[in-house]
mmCIF file with all atom_site columns, C-alpha atoms in Angstrom:
data_model
loop_
_atom_site.group_PDB
_atom_site.id
_atom_site.type_symbol
_atom_site.label_atom_id
_atom_site.label_alt_id
_atom_site.label_comp_id
_atom_site.label_asym_id
_atom_site.label_entity_id
_atom_site.label_seq_id
_atom_site.pdbx_PDB_ins_code
_atom_site.Cartn_x
_atom_site.Cartn_y
_atom_site.Cartn_z
_atom_site.occupancy
_atom_site.B_iso_or_equiv
_atom_site.pdbx_formal_charge
_atom_site.auth_seq_id
_atom_site.auth_comp_id
_atom_site.auth_asym_id
_atom_site.auth_atom_id
_atom_site.pdbx_PDB_model_num
ATOM 1   C CA . MET Y 1 1   ? 39.993 -168.246 -105.422 1.00 46.00 ? 184 MET Y CA 1
ATOM 2   C CA . THR Y 1 2   ? 40.443 -164.677 -106.614 1.00 49.00 ? 185 THR Y CA 1
ATOM 3   C CA . SER Y 1 3   ? 37.674 -162.445 -107.915 1.00 50.00 ? 186 SER Y CA 1
ATOM 4   C CA . PRO Y 1 4   ? 37.493 -161.547 -111.608 1.00 50.00 ? 187 PRO Y CA 1
ATOM 5   C CA . THR Y 1 5   ? 38.213 -157.969 -112.568 1.00 51.00 ? 188 THR Y CA 1
ATOM 6   C CA . ARG Y 1 6   ? 35.635 -155.552 -113.895 1.00 48.00 ? 189 ARG Y CA 1
ATOM 7   C CA . ASN Y 1 7   ? 34.220 -156.550 -117.291 1.00 52.00 ? 190 ASN Y CA 1
ATOM 8   C CA . GLU Y 1 8   ? 35.177 -160.187 -116.687 1.00 48.00 ? 191 GLU Y CA 1
ATOM 9   C CA . VAL Y 1 9   ? 33.010 -163.207 -115.898 1.00 50.00 ? 192 VAL Y CA 1
ATOM 10  C CA . SER Y 1 10  ? 34.916 -166.194 -114.540 1.00 48.00 ? 193 SER Y CA 1
ATOM 11  C CA . THR Y 1 11  ? 33.835 -169.823 -114.954 1.00 50.00 ? 194 THR Y CA 1
ATOM 12  C CA . GLU Y 1 12  ? 36.007 -172.807 -113.966 1.00 54.00 ? 195 GLU Y CA 1
ATOM 13  C CA . GLY Y 1 13  ? 39.295 -171.035 -114.616 1.00 58.00 ? 196 GLY Y CA 1
ATOM 14  C CA . ILE Y 1 14  ? 38.088 -169.373 -117.816 1.00 64.00 ? 197 ILE Y CA 1
ATOM 15  C CA . CYS Y 1 15  ? 37.339 -165.645 -118.129 1.00 64.00 ? 198 CYS Y CA 1
ATOM 16  C CA . HIS Y 1 16  ? 34.876 -164.149 -120.568 1.00 58.00 ? 199 HIS Y CA 1
ATOM 17  C CA . ARG Y 1 17  ? 36.261 -160.643 -120.996 1.00 63.00 ? 200 ARG Y CA 1
ATOM 18  C CA . THR Y 1 18  ? 34.272 -157.806 -122.562 1.00 64.00 ? 201 THR Y CA 1
ATOM 19  C CA . THR Y 1 19  ? 36.414 -155.572 -124.771 1.00 63.00 ? 202 THR Y CA 1
ATOM 20  C CA . ALA Y 1 20  ? 35.833 -152.809 -127.318 1.00 59.00 ? 203 ALA Y CA 1
ATOM 21  C CA . THR Y 1 21  ? 35.904 -155.416 -130.100 1.00 63.00 ? 204 THR Y CA 1
ATOM 22  C CA . GLY Y 1 22  ? 33.628 -157.950 -128.448 1.00 61.00 ? 205 GLY Y CA 1
ATOM 23  C CA . THR Y 1 23  ? 33.886 -160.837 -125.974 1.00 63.00 ? 206 THR Y CA 1
ATOM 24  C CA . GLN Y 1 24  ? 37.152 -162.697 -125.529 1.00 63.00 ? 207 GLN Y CA 1
ATOM 25  C CA . ILE Y 1 25  ? 37.628 -166.066 -123.799 1.00 68.00 ? 208 ILE Y CA 1
ATOM 26  C CA . VAL Y 1 26  ? 40.944 -166.224 -121.956 1.00 62.00 ? 209 VAL Y CA 1
ATOM 27  C CA . GLU Y 1 27  ? 42.566 -168.378 -119.305 1.00 67.00 ? 210 GLU Y CA 1
ATOM 28  C CA . ARG Y 1 28  ? 42.238 -166.879 -115.877 1.00 65.00 ? 211 ARG Y CA 1
ATOM 29  C CA . GLN Y 1 29  ? 45.545 -165.647 -114.424 1.00 67.00 ? 212 GLN Y CA 1
ATOM 30  C CA . ARG Y 1 30  ? 46.420 -165.681 -110.757 1.00 66.00 ? 213 ARG Y CA 1
ATOM 31  C CA . PRO Y 1 31  ? 47.521 -162.254 -109.462 1.00 64.00 ? 214 PRO Y CA 1
ATOM 32  C CA . ARG Y 1 32  ? 51.256 -161.987 -108.847 1.00 66.00 ? 215 ARG Y CA 1
ATOM 33  C CA . ASP Y 1 33  ? 52.101 -162.002 -105.149 1.00 64.00 ? 216 ASP Y CA 1
ATOM 34  C CA . PRO Y 1 34  ? 55.846 -162.511 -104.614 1.00 65.00 ? 217 PRO Y CA 1
ATOM 35  C CA . ARG Y 1 35  ? 55.536 -162.144 -100.807 1.00 76.00 ? 218 ARG Y CA 1
ATOM 36  C CA . THR Y 1 36  ? 58.818 -160.299 -100.444 1.00 83.00 ? 219 THR Y CA 1
ATOM 37  C CA . ALA Y 1 37  ? 60.241 -159.442 -97.031  1.00 83.00 ? 220 ALA Y CA 1
ATOM 38  C CA . ALA Y 1 38  ? 59.140 -155.828 -97.519  1.00 78.00 ? 221 ALA Y CA 1
ATOM 39  C CA . GLN Y 1 39  ? 55.585 -156.929 -98.364  1.00 87.00 ? 222 GLN Y CA 1
ATOM 40  C CA . ARG Y 1 40  ? 55.423 -159.170 -95.301  1.00 89.00 ? 223 ARG Y CA 1
ATOM 41  C CA . GLU Y 1 41  ? 56.623 -156.322 -93.087  1.00 88.00 ? 224 GLU Y CA 1
ATOM 42  C CA . THR Y 1 42  ? 54.031 -153.960 -94.531  1.00 89.00 ? 225 THR Y CA 1
ATOM 43  C CA . ARG Y 1 43  ? 51.217 -156.477 -94.041  1.00 93.00 ? 226 ARG Y CA 1
ATOM 44  C CA . ALA Y 1 44  ? 52.309 -157.089 -90.450  1.00 93.00 ? 227 ALA Y CA 1
ATOM 45  C CA . ARG Y 1 45  ? 52.231 -153.342 -89.780  1.00 94.00 ? 228 ARG Y CA 1
ATOM 46  C CA . MET Y 1 46  ? 48.794 -153.059 -91.378  1.00 95.00 ? 229 MET Y CA 1
ATOM 47  C CA . ALA Y 1 47  ? 47.507 -155.819 -89.117  1.00 96.00 ? 230 ALA Y CA 1
ATOM 48  C CA . GLN Y 1 48  ? 49.013 -154.063 -86.083  1.00 96.00 ? 231 GLN Y CA 1
ATOM 49  C CA . VAL Y 1 49  ? 47.386 -150.780 -87.101  1.00 97.00 ? 232 VAL Y CA 1
ATOM 50  C CA . ALA Y 1 50  ? 43.986 -152.465 -87.549  1.00 97.00 ? 233 ALA Y CA 1
ATOM 51  C CA . ARG Y 1 51  ? 44.229 -154.098 -84.119  1.00 97.00 ? 234 ARG Y CA 1
ATOM 52  C CA . THR Y 1 52  ? 45.120 -150.784 -82.523  1.00 98.00 ? 235 THR Y CA 1
ATOM 53  C CA . TRP Y 1 53  ? 42.172 -149.073 -84.205  1.00 98.00 ? 236 TRP Y CA 1
ATOM 54  C CA . LYS Y 1 54  ? 39.761 -151.696 -82.910  1.00 98.00 ? 237 LYS Y CA 1
ATOM 55  C CA . SER Y 1 55  ? 41.117 -151.380 -79.361  1.00 97.00 ? 238 SER Y CA 1
ATOM 56  C CA . MET Y 1 56  ? 40.523 -147.622 -79.024  1.00 98.00 ? 239 MET Y CA 1
ATOM 57  C CA . SER Y 1 57  ? 38.371 -146.085 -76.336  1.00 98.00 ? 240 SER Y CA 1
ATOM 58  C CA . LEU Y 1 58  ? 35.265 -144.034 -77.074  1.00 98.00 ? 241 LEU Y CA 1
ATOM 59  C CA . GLU Y 1 59  ? 37.208 -140.848 -76.368  1.00 98.00 ? 242 GLU Y CA 1
ATOM 60  C CA . GLN Y 1 60  ? 40.049 -141.782 -78.686  1.00 98.00 ? 243 GLN Y CA 1
ATOM 61  C CA . ALA Y 1 61  ? 37.645 -142.699 -81.496  1.00 98.00 ? 244 ALA Y CA 1
ATOM 62  C CA . ALA Y 1 62  ? 35.833 -139.375 -81.092  1.00 98.00 ? 245 ALA Y CA 1
ATOM 63  C CA . ALA Y 1 63  ? 39.151 -137.509 -81.241  1.00 98.00 ? 246 ALA Y CA 1
ATOM 64  C CA . TRP Y 1 64  ? 40.055 -139.147 -84.558  1.00 98.00 ? 247 TRP Y CA 1
ATOM 65  C CA . ARG Y 1 65  ? 36.637 -138.345 -86.017  1.00 97.00 ? 248 ARG Y CA 1
ATOM 66  C CA . ALA Y 1 66  ? 37.080 -134.713 -85.034  1.00 97.00 ? 249 ALA Y CA 1
ATOM 67  C CA . TYR Y 1 67  ? 40.603 -134.647 -86.458  1.00 96.00 ? 250 TYR Y CA 1
ATOM 68  C CA . ALA Y 1 68  ? 39.433 -136.093 -89.773  1.00 96.00 ? 251 ALA Y CA 1
ATOM 69  C CA . GLN Y 1 69  ? 36.694 -133.474 -89.896  1.00 95.00 ? 252 GLN Y CA 1
ATOM 70  C CA . SER Y 1 70  ? 39.290 -130.743 -89.369  1.00 94.00 ? 253 SER Y CA 1
ATOM 71  C CA . LEU Y 1 71  ? 41.160 -131.901 -92.480  1.00 92.00 ? 254 LEU Y CA 1
ATOM 72  C CA . ALA Y 1 72  ? 38.176 -131.456 -94.792  1.00 90.00 ? 255 ALA Y CA 1
ATOM 73  C CA . GLY Y 1 73  ? 38.472 -128.610 -97.279  1.00 82.00 ? 256 GLY Y CA 1
ATOM 74  C CA . ALA Y 1 74  ? 35.790 -126.317 -98.592  1.00 70.00 ? 257 ALA Y CA 1
ATOM 75  C CA . LEU Y 1 75  ? 35.394 -128.426 -101.740 1.00 71.00 ? 258 LEU Y CA 1
ATOM 76  C CA . ALA Y 1 76  ? 36.727 -131.747 -100.415 1.00 79.00 ? 259 ALA Y CA 1
ATOM 77  C CA . PRO Y 1 77  ? 34.822 -134.412 -98.476  1.00 87.00 ? 260 PRO Y CA 1
ATOM 78  C CA . THR Y 1 78  ? 35.771 -135.335 -94.939  1.00 89.00 ? 261 THR Y CA 1
ATOM 79  C CA . PRO Y 1 79  ? 38.469 -138.044 -94.961  1.00 94.00 ? 262 PRO Y CA 1
ATOM 80  C CA . VAL Y 1 80  ? 37.572 -141.424 -93.489  1.00 96.00 ? 263 VAL Y CA 1
ATOM 81  C CA . PRO Y 1 81  ? 38.897 -141.355 -89.890  1.00 97.00 ? 264 PRO Y CA 1
ATOM 82  C CA . PHE Y 1 82  ? 40.450 -144.825 -90.145  1.00 97.00 ? 265 PHE Y CA 1
ATOM 83  C CA . ASN Y 1 83  ? 42.301 -143.876 -93.328  1.00 97.00 ? 266 ASN Y CA 1
ATOM 84  C CA . VAL Y 1 84  ? 43.723 -140.786 -91.618  1.00 97.00 ? 267 VAL Y CA 1
ATOM 85  C CA . PHE Y 1 85  ? 44.815 -142.802 -88.589  1.00 98.00 ? 268 PHE Y CA 1
ATOM 86  C CA . ALA Y 1 86  ? 46.248 -145.640 -90.667  1.00 97.00 ? 269 ALA Y CA 1
ATOM 87  C CA . ALA Y 1 87  ? 48.309 -143.340 -92.889  1.00 96.00 ? 270 ALA Y CA 1
ATOM 88  C CA . LEU Y 1 88  ? 49.945 -141.677 -89.889  1.00 97.00 ? 271 LEU Y CA 1
ATOM 89  C CA . ALA Y 1 89  ? 50.408 -144.932 -87.981  1.00 97.00 ? 272 ALA Y CA 1
ATOM 90  C CA . MET Y 1 90  ? 51.936 -146.774 -90.950  1.00 97.00 ? 273 MET Y CA 1
ATOM 91  C CA . ARG Y 1 91  ? 54.396 -143.951 -91.538  1.00 96.00 ? 274 ARG Y CA 1
ATOM 92  C CA . ALA Y 1 92  ? 55.344 -143.793 -87.858  1.00 97.00 ? 275 ALA Y CA 1
ATOM 93  C CA . LEU Y 1 93  ? 55.998 -147.552 -87.867  1.00 96.00 ? 276 LEU Y CA 1
ATOM 94  C CA . ALA Y 1 94  ? 58.002 -147.277 -91.089  1.00 95.00 ? 277 ALA Y CA 1
ATOM 95  C CA . VAL Y 1 95  ? 60.282 -144.760 -89.365  1.00 96.00 ? 278 VAL Y CA 1
ATOM 96  C CA . ASN Y 1 96  ? 60.563 -146.831 -86.187  1.00 95.00 ? 279 ASN Y CA 1
ATOM 97  C CA . PRO Y 1 97  ? 58.908 -150.304 -86.154  1.00 94.00 ? 280 PRO Y CA 1
ATOM 98  C CA . SER Y 1 98  ? 59.230 -150.548 -82.373  1.00 93.00 ? 281 SER Y CA 1
ATOM 99  C CA . ALA Y 1 99  ? 57.655 -147.157 -81.643  1.00 92.00 ? 282 ALA Y CA 1
ATOM 100 C CA . PRO Y 1 100 ? 54.205 -147.026 -80.038  1.00 94.00 ? 283 PRO Y CA 1
ATOM 101 C CA . ILE Y 1 101 ? 51.389 -146.190 -82.425  1.00 96.00 ? 284 ILE Y CA 1
ATOM 102 C CA . PRO Y 1 102 ? 49.933 -142.750 -81.605  1.00 94.00 ? 285 PRO Y CA 1
ATOM 103 C CA . LEU Y 1 103 ? 46.480 -143.237 -80.096  1.00 97.00 ? 286 LEU Y CA 1
ATOM 104 C CA . VAL Y 1 104 ? 45.541 -139.563 -80.253  1.00 97.00 ? 287 VAL Y CA 1
ATOM 105 C CA . PRO Y 1 105 ? 45.661 -137.283 -83.290  1.00 98.00 ? 288 PRO Y CA 1
ATOM 106 C CA . PRO Y 1 106 ? 48.483 -134.767 -83.776  1.00 97.00 ? 289 PRO Y CA 1
ATOM 107 C CA . SER Y 1 107 ? 48.008 -131.616 -81.727  1.00 95.00 ? 290 SER Y CA 1
ATOM 108 C CA . ALA Y 1 108 ? 49.681 -129.303 -84.231  1.00 95.00 ? 291 ALA Y CA 1
ATOM 109 C CA . PRO Y 1 109 ? 50.082 -129.180 -88.019  1.00 94.00 ? 292 PRO Y CA 1
ATOM 110 C CA . PHE Y 1 110 ? 53.356 -130.143 -89.680  1.00 96.00 ? 293 PHE Y CA 1
ATOM 111 C CA . SER Y 1 111 ? 54.349 -128.360 -92.867  1.00 93.00 ? 294 SER Y CA 1
ATOM 112 C CA . GLY Y 1 112 ? 57.735 -130.031 -93.186  1.00 95.00 ? 295 GLY Y CA 1
ATOM 113 C CA . ASP Y 1 113 ? 61.378 -129.461 -92.408  1.00 94.00 ? 296 ASP Y CA 1
ATOM 114 C CA . ALA Y 1 114 ? 63.579 -127.112 -94.453  1.00 93.00 ? 297 ALA Y CA 1
ATOM 115 C CA . VAL Y 1 115 ? 66.117 -129.720 -95.533  1.00 97.00 ? 298 VAL Y CA 1
ATOM 116 C CA . ALA Y 1 116 ? 68.395 -129.290 -98.534  1.00 97.00 ? 299 ALA Y CA 1
ATOM 117 C CA . ALA Y 1 117 ? 70.780 -131.597 -100.372 1.00 98.00 ? 300 ALA Y CA 1
ATOM 118 C CA . GLU Y 1 118 ? 73.065 -131.697 -103.387 1.00 98.00 ? 301 GLU Y CA 1
ATOM 119 C CA . LEU Y 1 119 ? 72.183 -134.632 -105.623 1.00 98.00 ? 302 LEU Y CA 1
ATOM 120 C CA . GLY Y 1 120 ? 74.788 -136.809 -107.304 1.00 97.00 ? 303 GLY Y CA 1
ATOM 121 C CA . ALA Y 1 121 ? 75.608 -140.390 -108.227 1.00 96.00 ? 304 ALA Y CA 1
ATOM 122 C CA . GLY Y 1 122 ? 78.447 -142.821 -107.714 1.00 92.00 ? 305 GLY Y CA 1
ATOM 123 C CA . ALA Y 1 123 ? 79.121 -146.314 -108.990 1.00 95.00 ? 306 ALA Y CA 1
ATOM 124 C CA . GLY Y 1 124 ? 75.940 -148.240 -108.182 1.00 97.00 ? 307 GLY Y CA 1
ATOM 125 C CA . GLU Y 1 125 ? 74.471 -145.613 -105.900 1.00 98.00 ? 308 GLU Y CA 1
ATOM 126 C CA . VAL Y 1 126 ? 72.565 -142.355 -105.607 1.00 98.00 ? 309 VAL Y CA 1
ATOM 127 C CA . VAL Y 1 127 ? 74.451 -139.889 -103.414 1.00 98.00 ? 310 VAL Y CA 1
ATOM 128 C CA . LEU Y 1 128 ? 73.005 -136.956 -101.472 1.00 98.00 ? 311 LEU Y CA 1
ATOM 129 C CA . LEU Y 1 129 ? 75.260 -134.411 -99.777  1.00 98.00 ? 312 LEU Y CA 1
ATOM 130 C CA . VAL Y 1 130 ? 73.209 -132.879 -96.962  1.00 98.00 ? 313 VAL Y CA 1
ATOM 131 C CA . LEU Y 1 131 ? 73.362 -129.086 -97.008  1.00 98.00 ? 314 LEU Y CA 1
ATOM 132 C CA . GLN Y 1 132 ? 70.758 -128.540 -94.299  1.00 98.00 ? 315 GLN Y CA 1
ATOM 133 C CA . GLY Y 1 133 ? 69.738 -131.204 -91.832  1.00 98.00 ? 316 GLY Y CA 1
ATOM 134 C CA . ASN Y 1 134 ? 66.634 -132.096 -89.862  1.00 98.00 ? 317 ASN Y CA 1
ATOM 135 C CA . ALA Y 1 135 ? 65.253 -130.446 -86.763  1.00 97.00 ? 318 ALA Y CA 1
ATOM 136 C CA . PRO Y 1 136 ? 65.061 -132.641 -83.632  1.00 97.00 ? 319 PRO Y CA 1
ATOM 137 C CA . GLY Y 1 137 ? 62.323 -135.284 -83.873  1.00 97.00 ? 320 GLY Y CA 1
ATOM 138 C CA . VAL Y 1 138 ? 62.151 -135.069 -87.667  1.00 98.00 ? 321 VAL Y CA 1
ATOM 139 C CA . VAL Y 1 139 ? 63.608 -137.487 -90.229  1.00 98.00 ? 322 VAL Y CA 1
ATOM 140 C CA . THR Y 1 140 ? 63.940 -137.427 -94.005  1.00 98.00 ? 323 THR Y CA 1
ATOM 141 C CA . GLU Y 1 141 ? 62.654 -140.128 -96.341  1.00 98.00 ? 324 GLU Y CA 1
ATOM 142 C CA . VAL Y 1 142 ? 64.496 -140.642 -99.634  1.00 98.00 ? 325 VAL Y CA 1
ATOM 143 C CA . LEU Y 1 143 ? 62.439 -141.895 -102.582 1.00 98.00 ? 326 LEU Y CA 1
ATOM 144 C CA . VAL Y 1 144 ? 63.600 -142.871 -106.055 1.00 98.00 ? 327 VAL Y CA 1
ATOM 145 C CA . GLN Y 1 145 ? 61.926 -143.715 -109.342 1.00 98.00 ? 328 GLN Y CA 1
ATOM 146 C CA . LYS Y 1 146 ? 63.751 -145.494 -112.144 1.00 98.00 ? 329 LYS Y CA 1
ATOM 147 C CA . LEU Y 1 147 ? 63.002 -143.983 -115.541 1.00 98.00 ? 330 LEU Y CA 1
ATOM 148 C CA . ALA Y 1 148 ? 63.128 -145.696 -118.917 1.00 97.00 ? 331 ALA Y CA 1
ATOM 149 C CA . SER Y 1 149 ? 65.090 -142.769 -120.359 1.00 96.00 ? 332 SER Y CA 1
ATOM 150 C CA . VAL Y 1 150 ? 66.159 -139.216 -119.560 1.00 95.00 ? 333 VAL Y CA 1
ATOM 151 C CA . HIS Y 1 151 ? 63.070 -138.016 -121.456 1.00 97.00 ? 334 HIS Y CA 1
ATOM 152 C CA . ARG Y 1 152 ? 60.476 -139.874 -119.368 1.00 97.00 ? 335 ARG Y CA 1
ATOM 153 C CA . ALA Y 1 153 ? 58.281 -137.986 -116.919 1.00 97.00 ? 336 ALA Y CA 1
ATOM 154 C CA . ALA Y 1 154 ? 58.332 -138.859 -113.218 1.00 97.00 ? 337 ALA Y CA 1
ATOM 155 C CA . TYR Y 1 155 ? 55.040 -139.501 -111.418 1.00 97.00 ? 338 TYR Y CA 1
ATOM 156 C CA . ALA Y 1 156 ? 54.435 -138.987 -107.709 1.00 96.00 ? 339 ALA Y CA 1
ATOM 157 C CA . GLU Y 1 157 ? 52.747 -142.378 -107.239 1.00 96.00 ? 340 GLU Y CA 1
ATOM 158 C CA . LYS Y 1 158 ? 55.697 -144.261 -108.765 1.00 97.00 ? 341 LYS Y CA 1
ATOM 159 C CA . TYR Y 1 159 ? 58.360 -143.155 -106.301 1.00 98.00 ? 342 TYR Y CA 1
ATOM 160 C CA . ARG Y 1 160 ? 59.598 -145.923 -103.995 1.00 97.00 ? 343 ARG Y CA 1
ATOM 161 C CA . SER Y 1 161 ? 60.885 -145.341 -100.486 1.00 97.00 ? 344 SER Y CA 1
ATOM 162 C CA . LYS Y 1 162 ? 64.511 -146.133 -99.744  1.00 97.00 ? 345 LYS Y CA 1
ATOM 163 C CA . GLY Y 1 163 ? 64.377 -145.492 -96.034  1.00 96.00 ? 346 GLY Y CA 1
ATOM 164 C CA . PHE Y 1 164 ? 64.377 -142.799 -93.368  1.00 97.00 ? 347 PHE Y CA 1
ATOM 165 C CA . SER Y 1 165 ? 67.234 -141.121 -91.534  1.00 97.00 ? 348 SER Y CA 1
ATOM 166 C CA . ALA Y 1 166 ? 67.901 -138.036 -89.455  1.00 98.00 ? 349 ALA Y CA 1
ATOM 167 C CA . TRP Y 1 167 ? 69.892 -135.729 -91.717  1.00 98.00 ? 350 TRP Y CA 1
ATOM 168 C CA . VAL Y 1 168 ? 72.865 -133.820 -90.353  1.00 98.00 ? 351 VAL Y CA 1
ATOM 169 C CA . SER Y 1 169 ? 74.374 -130.898 -92.253  1.00 98.00 ? 352 SER Y CA 1
ATOM 170 C CA . GLY Y 1 170 ? 77.529 -132.018 -94.018  1.00 98.00 ? 353 GLY Y CA 1
ATOM 171 C CA . GLY Y 1 171 ? 76.515 -135.669 -93.934  1.00 98.00 ? 354 GLY Y CA 1
ATOM 172 C CA . VAL Y 1 172 ? 76.219 -137.991 -96.907  1.00 98.00 ? 355 VAL Y CA 1
ATOM 173 C CA . VAL Y 1 173 ? 73.264 -140.270 -97.674  1.00 98.00 ? 356 VAL Y CA 1
ATOM 174 C CA . ARG Y 1 174 ? 73.935 -143.177 -100.045 1.00 98.00 ? 357 ARG Y CA 1
ATOM 175 C CA . VAL Y 1 175 ? 71.200 -145.208 -101.739 1.00 98.00 ? 358 VAL Y CA 1
ATOM 176 C CA . PRO Y 1 176 ? 72.233 -148.385 -103.606 1.00 97.00 ? 359 PRO Y CA 1
ATOM 177 C CA . ALA Y 1 177 ? 70.847 -148.423 -107.154 1.00 98.00 ? 360 ALA Y CA 1
ATOM 178 C CA . LYS Y 1 178 ? 71.260 -150.430 -110.324 1.00 97.00 ? 361 LYS Y CA 1
ATOM 179 C CA . PRO Y 1 179 ? 72.546 -148.635 -113.425 1.00 97.00 ? 362 PRO Y CA 1
ATOM 180 C CA . GLY Y 1 180 ? 69.997 -146.319 -115.010 1.00 97.00 ? 363 GLY Y CA 1
ATOM 181 C CA . VAL Y 1 181 ? 68.307 -142.930 -114.834 1.00 98.00 ? 364 VAL Y CA 1
ATOM 182 C CA . TYR Y 1 182 ? 66.574 -142.080 -111.574 1.00 98.00 ? 365 TYR Y CA 1
ATOM 183 C CA . ALA Y 1 183 ? 64.281 -139.311 -110.393 1.00 98.00 ? 366 ALA Y CA 1
ATOM 184 C CA . VAL Y 1 184 ? 64.969 -138.581 -106.733 1.00 98.00 ? 367 VAL Y CA 1
ATOM 185 C CA . ALA Y 1 185 ? 62.706 -136.929 -104.173 1.00 98.00 ? 368 ALA Y CA 1
ATOM 186 C CA . VAL Y 1 186 ? 62.511 -136.510 -100.412 1.00 98.00 ? 369 VAL Y CA 1
ATOM 187 C CA . ARG Y 1 187 ? 59.904 -135.767 -97.798  1.00 98.00 ? 370 ARG Y CA 1
ATOM 188 C CA . THR Y 1 188 ? 60.289 -135.031 -94.126  1.00 98.00 ? 371 THR Y CA 1
ATOM 189 C CA . VAL Y 1 189 ? 58.409 -136.862 -91.382  1.00 98.00 ? 372 VAL Y CA 1
ATOM 190 C CA . ARG Y 1 190 ? 57.718 -136.040 -87.752  1.00 98.00 ? 373 ARG Y CA 1
ATOM 191 C CA . ALA Y 1 191 ? 58.731 -139.352 -86.244  1.00 97.00 ? 374 ALA Y CA 1
ATOM 192 C CA . ALA Y 1 192 ? 56.385 -139.347 -83.243  1.00 96.00 ? 375 ALA Y CA 1
ATOM 193 C CA . THR Y 1 193 ? 53.183 -138.683 -85.191  1.00 97.00 ? 376 THR Y CA 1
ATOM 194 C CA . GLY Y 1 194 ? 53.820 -139.883 -88.745  1.00 97.00 ? 377 GLY Y CA 1
ATOM 195 C CA . GLN Y 1 195 ? 52.945 -136.465 -90.181  1.00 97.00 ? 378 GLN Y CA 1
ATOM 196 C CA . SER Y 1 196 ? 54.807 -135.728 -93.388  1.00 97.00 ? 379 SER Y CA 1
ATOM 197 C CA . SER Y 1 197 ? 55.577 -132.935 -95.788  1.00 97.00 ? 380 SER Y CA 1
ATOM 198 C CA . ALA Y 1 198 ? 54.697 -132.906 -99.438  1.00 96.00 ? 381 ALA Y CA 1
ATOM 199 C CA . LEU Y 1 199 ? 57.010 -134.748 -101.811 1.00 97.00 ? 382 LEU Y CA 1
ATOM 200 C CA . MET Y 1 200 ? 60.004 -132.579 -102.763 1.00 97.00 ? 383 MET Y CA 1
ATOM 201 C CA . PRO Y 1 201 ? 61.665 -133.585 -106.067 1.00 97.00 ? 384 PRO Y CA 1
ATOM 202 C CA . LEU Y 1 202 ? 65.436 -133.065 -106.063 1.00 97.00 ? 385 LEU Y CA 1
ATOM 203 C CA . GLY Y 1 203 ? 66.197 -133.860 -109.704 1.00 97.00 ? 386 GLY Y CA 1
ATOM 204 C CA . ARG Y 1 204 ? 67.568 -136.710 -111.799 1.00 98.00 ? 387 ARG Y CA 1
ATOM 205 C CA . VAL Y 1 205 ? 70.811 -138.642 -111.824 1.00 98.00 ? 388 VAL Y CA 1
ATOM 206 C CA . LEU Y 1 206 ? 72.464 -141.247 -114.011 1.00 97.00 ? 389 LEU Y CA 1
ATOM 207 C CA . VAL Y 1 207 ? 73.791 -144.209 -112.050 1.00 97.00 ? 390 VAL Y CA 1
ATOM 208 C CA . ARG Y 1 208 ? 76.492 -146.228 -113.819 1.00 95.00 ? 391 ARG Y CA 1
#
């Protein structure tokens, strides 16, 4: 049985929902969980990351606490050590599912790779002509966001990953896409540690 959302009281499949106009009685809906292959892979990686976290030594745990502390800003709270570890580990596994999860924090910062690409579109695909490729040990993640129209804004949290690859200057990266308007962005990732750059928007294309 799932838990009711905030402002809802659930009784025998019926929700009493508090709204601005009063209390509504509605049938309780089950949350949508399509269990796609991608979702199953992500959940398996999350379970692997959690097991690895629990198996750490005292020294490894202390190192992650210190690393999390080092990421705190003057006006920002210290990140939760597990969240820091999990973010890096999940990204490292996304790049290479068979790679070992890093048990120690990164020893050096990573500000990103100076990649560049010319954005275009073909029939049923987004096309990127690589103008400047990755340094050794670094890969580029391509992310796209389908927009309702050319006038719609793109939001960082709505981009969806379309995979990682090591870019080579002069190469071409093709991303299958249904017809529509897409915002396209990239970020670079240090494969061994999972460290990543900030999201770098490349522009918009119309896929026919």
